[in-house]
CSV table of C-alpha atoms in Angstrom, one decimal:
chain,number,residue,atom,x,y,z
X,1,MET,CA,-15.1,-20.1,-7.4
X,2,LEU,CA,-12.0,-19.5,-9.6
X,3,PRO,CA,-11.0,-21.8,-12.4
X,4,LYS,CA,-7.8,-23.8,-12.2
X,5,LEU,CA,-5.0,-21.3,-12.0
X,6,ASP,CA,-1.5,-22.2,-13.1
X,7,LEU,CA,-0.1,-18.7,-13.4
X,8,LEU,CA,-0.8,-15.3,-11.8
X,9,VAL,CA,0.3,-12.4,-13.9
X,10,TYR,CA,0.6,-8.7,-12.7
X,11,ASP,CA,1.0,-5.6,-14.7
X,12,PHE,CA,3.4,-3.3,-12.9
X,13,ASP,CA,2.5,0.4,-13.4
X,14,GLY,CA,-1.0,1.0,-12.1
X,15,VAL,CA,-1.3,-2.4,-10.3
X,16,LEU,CA,1.8,-2.7,-8.1
X,17,THR,CA,2.2,1.1,-8.2
X,18,ASP,CA,-0.2,4.0,-8.2
X,19,ASN,CA,0.8,4.8,-11.8
X,20,THR,CA,2.9,7.7,-10.7
X,21,VAL,CA,6.6,8.0,-11.6
X,22,TYR,CA,9.0,10.3,-9.8
X,23,VAL,CA,11.9,11.7,-11.9
X,24,ASP,CA,14.9,13.3,-10.3
X,25,GLN,CA,17.2,16.0,-11.8
X,26,ASN,CA,19.4,13.2,-13.3
X,27,GLY,CA,16.5,11.5,-15.0
X,28,ILE,CA,16.4,8.6,-12.5
X,29,GLU,CA,12.9,7.2,-12.1
X,30,THR,CA,11.5,5.9,-8.9
X,31,VAL,CA,8.1,4.6,-7.9
X,32,ARG,CA,6.1,3.9,-4.8
X,33,VAL,CA,5.1,0.3,-4.1
X,34,ASN,CA,3.0,-1.2,-1.3
X,35,ARG,CA,4.7,-3.6,1.1
X,36,ALA,CA,1.4,-5.4,1.7
X,37,ASP,CA,1.5,-6.5,-2.0
X,38,GLY,CA,5.0,-7.9,-1.4
X,39,LEU,CA,3.7,-9.9,1.6
X,40,ALA,CA,0.8,-11.2,-0.5
X,41,ILE,CA,3.1,-12.2,-3.3
X,42,SER,CA,5.3,-14.0,-0.8
X,43,MET,CA,2.3,-15.8,0.7
X,44,LEU,CA,1.1,-16.9,-2.7
X,45,LYS,CA,4.6,-18.2,-3.5
X,46,ASN,CA,4.6,-20.1,-0.2
X,47,GLU,CA,1.4,-21.7,-1.3
X,48,GLY,CA,3.0,-22.9,-4.6
X,49,ARG,CA,1.5,-20.2,-6.9
X,50,THR,CA,3.6,-19.3,-10.0
X,51,GLN,CA,3.6,-15.6,-10.5
X,52,LEU,CA,5.0,-13.2,-13.2
X,53,ILE,CA,5.3,-9.5,-13.7
X,54,LEU,CA,4.5,-8.4,-17.3
X,55,SER,CA,5.3,-4.7,-18.1
X,56,THR,CA,5.3,-2.7,-21.3
X,57,GLU,CA,8.0,-0.4,-19.8
X,58,THR,CA,11.6,-1.3,-19.6
X,59,ASN,CA,12.8,0.1,-16.3
X,60,PRO,CA,15.4,-1.0,-13.8
X,61,VAL,CA,13.0,-0.3,-11.0
X,62,VAL,CA,10.7,-3.1,-12.3
X,63,SER,CA,13.6,-5.5,-12.4
X,64,LYS,CA,14.7,-4.6,-8.9
X,65,ARG,CA,11.2,-5.0,-7.5
X,66,ALA,CA,10.8,-8.4,-9.2
X,67,GLU,CA,14.2,-9.4,-7.9
X,68,LYS,CA,13.2,-8.5,-4.4
X,69,LEU,CA,9.9,-10.4,-4.7
X,70,SER,CA,11.8,-13.3,-6.3
X,71,ILE,CA,9.4,-13.7,-9.2
X,72,PRO,CA,10.2,-13.5,-12.9
X,73,VAL,CA,9.6,-10.4,-15.0
X,74,ILE,CA,9.1,-9.8,-18.7
X,75,GLN,CA,9.4,-6.1,-19.6
X,76,GLY,CA,9.7,-4.0,-22.7
X,77,SER,CA,7.0,-5.9,-24.5
X,78,GLU,CA,5.3,-4.4,-27.5
X,79,SER,CA,2.6,-7.0,-27.2
X,80,LYS,CA,1.9,-8.4,-23.8
X,81,LEU,CA,-0.2,-11.1,-25.4
X,82,VAL,CA,2.6,-12.4,-27.6
X,83,CYS,CA,5.0,-12.3,-24.6
X,84,LEU,CA,2.5,-14.1,-22.4
X,85,LYS,CA,1.7,-16.7,-25.0
X,86,ASN,CA,5.5,-17.4,-25.5
X,87,TYR,CA,6.0,-17.7,-21.7
X,88,CYS,CA,3.0,-20.1,-21.4
X,89,ILE,CA,4.3,-22.3,-24.3
X,90,ALA,CA,7.7,-22.4,-22.8
X,91,HIS,CA,6.2,-23.4,-19.4
X,92,ASN,CA,3.4,-25.6,-20.7
X,93,ILE,CA,0.6,-23.4,-19.3
X,94,ASN,CA,-2.8,-23.1,-20.9
X,95,LEU,CA,-3.8,-19.4,-21.2
X,96,LYS,CA,-7.2,-20.3,-19.8
X,97,ASN,CA,-5.5,-21.2,-16.6
X,98,VAL,CA,-3.9,-17.8,-16.3
X,99,LEU,CA,-5.2,-15.0,-14.0
X,100,TYR,CA,-4.1,-11.5,-15.1
X,101,VAL,CA,-4.3,-8.3,-13.0
X,102,GLY,CA,-4.2,-5.3,-15.2
X,103,ASN,CA,-5.4,-1.7,-15.2
X,104,ASP,CA,-5.1,0.1,-18.6
X,105,ILE,CA,-5.7,-0.2,-22.3
X,106,ASN,CA,-2.3,-1.8,-22.9
X,107,ASP,CA,-3.6,-4.8,-20.9
X,108,TYR,CA,-6.8,-5.2,-22.8
X,109,GLU,CA,-5.7,-7.5,-25.5
X,110,VAL,CA,-4.0,-10.0,-23.2
X,111,MET,CA,-6.8,-9.8,-20.7
X,112,THR,CA,-9.3,-10.9,-23.3
X,113,GLU,CA,-7.3,-14.1,-23.8
X,114,VAL,CA,-6.7,-15.3,-20.3
X,115,GLY,CA,-9.1,-17.4,-18.1
X,116,TYR,CA,-9.6,-14.9,-15.3
X,117,LYS,CA,-9.3,-11.1,-15.3
X,118,VAL,CA,-8.8,-8.8,-12.2
X,119,CYS,CA,-8.4,-5.1,-12.0
X,120,PRO,CA,-7.9,-2.3,-9.4
X,121,ALA,CA,-10.8,0.1,-8.6
X,122,ASP,CA,-9.1,2.9,-10.6
X,123,ALA,CA,-8.6,0.9,-13.8
X,124,HIS,CA,-9.6,2.2,-17.2
X,125,LYS,CA,-13.3,1.7,-17.9
X,126,SER,CA,-12.6,-0.7,-20.8
X,127,ILE,CA,-10.6,-2.9,-18.3
X,128,ILE,CA,-13.3,-2.7,-15.6
X,129,ASP,CA,-15.9,-3.8,-18.2
X,130,ILE,CA,-14.1,-7.0,-19.1
X,131,SER,CA,-12.9,-7.9,-15.6
X,132,ASP,CA,-14.2,-10.9,-13.6
X,133,MET,CA,-13.2,-9.2,-10.4
X,134,VAL,CA,-12.9,-5.4,-9.7
X,135,LEU,CA,-11.1,-4.8,-6.4
X,136,SER,CA,-11.9,-1.9,-4.1
X,137,SER,CA,-8.2,-1.1,-3.8
X,138,LYS,CA,-6.6,1.4,-6.2
X,139,GLY,CA,-3.4,0.6,-8.0
X,140,GLY,CA,-0.4,0.8,-5.6
X,141,TYR,CA,-2.6,0.6,-2.6
X,142,GLY,CA,-2.6,-3.1,-1.8
X,143,VAL,CA,-4.2,-4.6,-5.0
X,144,ILE,CA,-2.5,-8.0,-4.7
X,145,ARG,CA,-3.0,-8.1,-0.9
X,146,GLU,CA,-6.7,-7.5,-1.4
X,147,PHE,CA,-6.8,-10.1,-4.1
X,148,TYR,CA,-5.1,-12.6,-1.8
X,149,ASP,CA,-7.5,-11.9,1.0
X,150,VAL,CA,-10.6,-12.2,-1.3
X,151,LEU,CA,-9.3,-15.6,-2.5
X,152,ASN,CA,-8.7,-16.8,1.1
X,153,LYS,CA,-12.1,-15.6,2.2
X,154,GLU,CA,-13.9,-17.3,-0.6
X,155,GLY,CA,-11.9,-20.5,0.0
X,156,ASN,CA,-10.3,-20.4,-3.5
X,157,LEU,CA,-6.7,-21.0,-2.3
């Protein structure tokens, strides 16, 4: 059973994407996302869950995806932990009531401070080692949807 969760936080690259970026001849970056993740985020929103995307990168594609999902995004953060702490202070959320889905070493510091840690199957070993839940989905292949289904199955929602 999960602890009380007031905020679900998702890394973008490697969680909502497969960590691949496509760059065209004009330098425009695009990524591939999974629509099942979008549906899961929508279902979580409908259940009253507060969600946030937290990304090290600053990229318009992250903003557009967050806008389409209608969830807030913080990007361009040198320290995800500092950004998340500031967000939690501003919204009166205890870090121990935060669930974070991350996949790589830039998520490590923040993941050690939150109450519950989740990662995709292809996460960096250091992230797998500290995670409370390792999903069978790889990044960009329905990570949030699988997470949603696991929570529903276990009666945690």
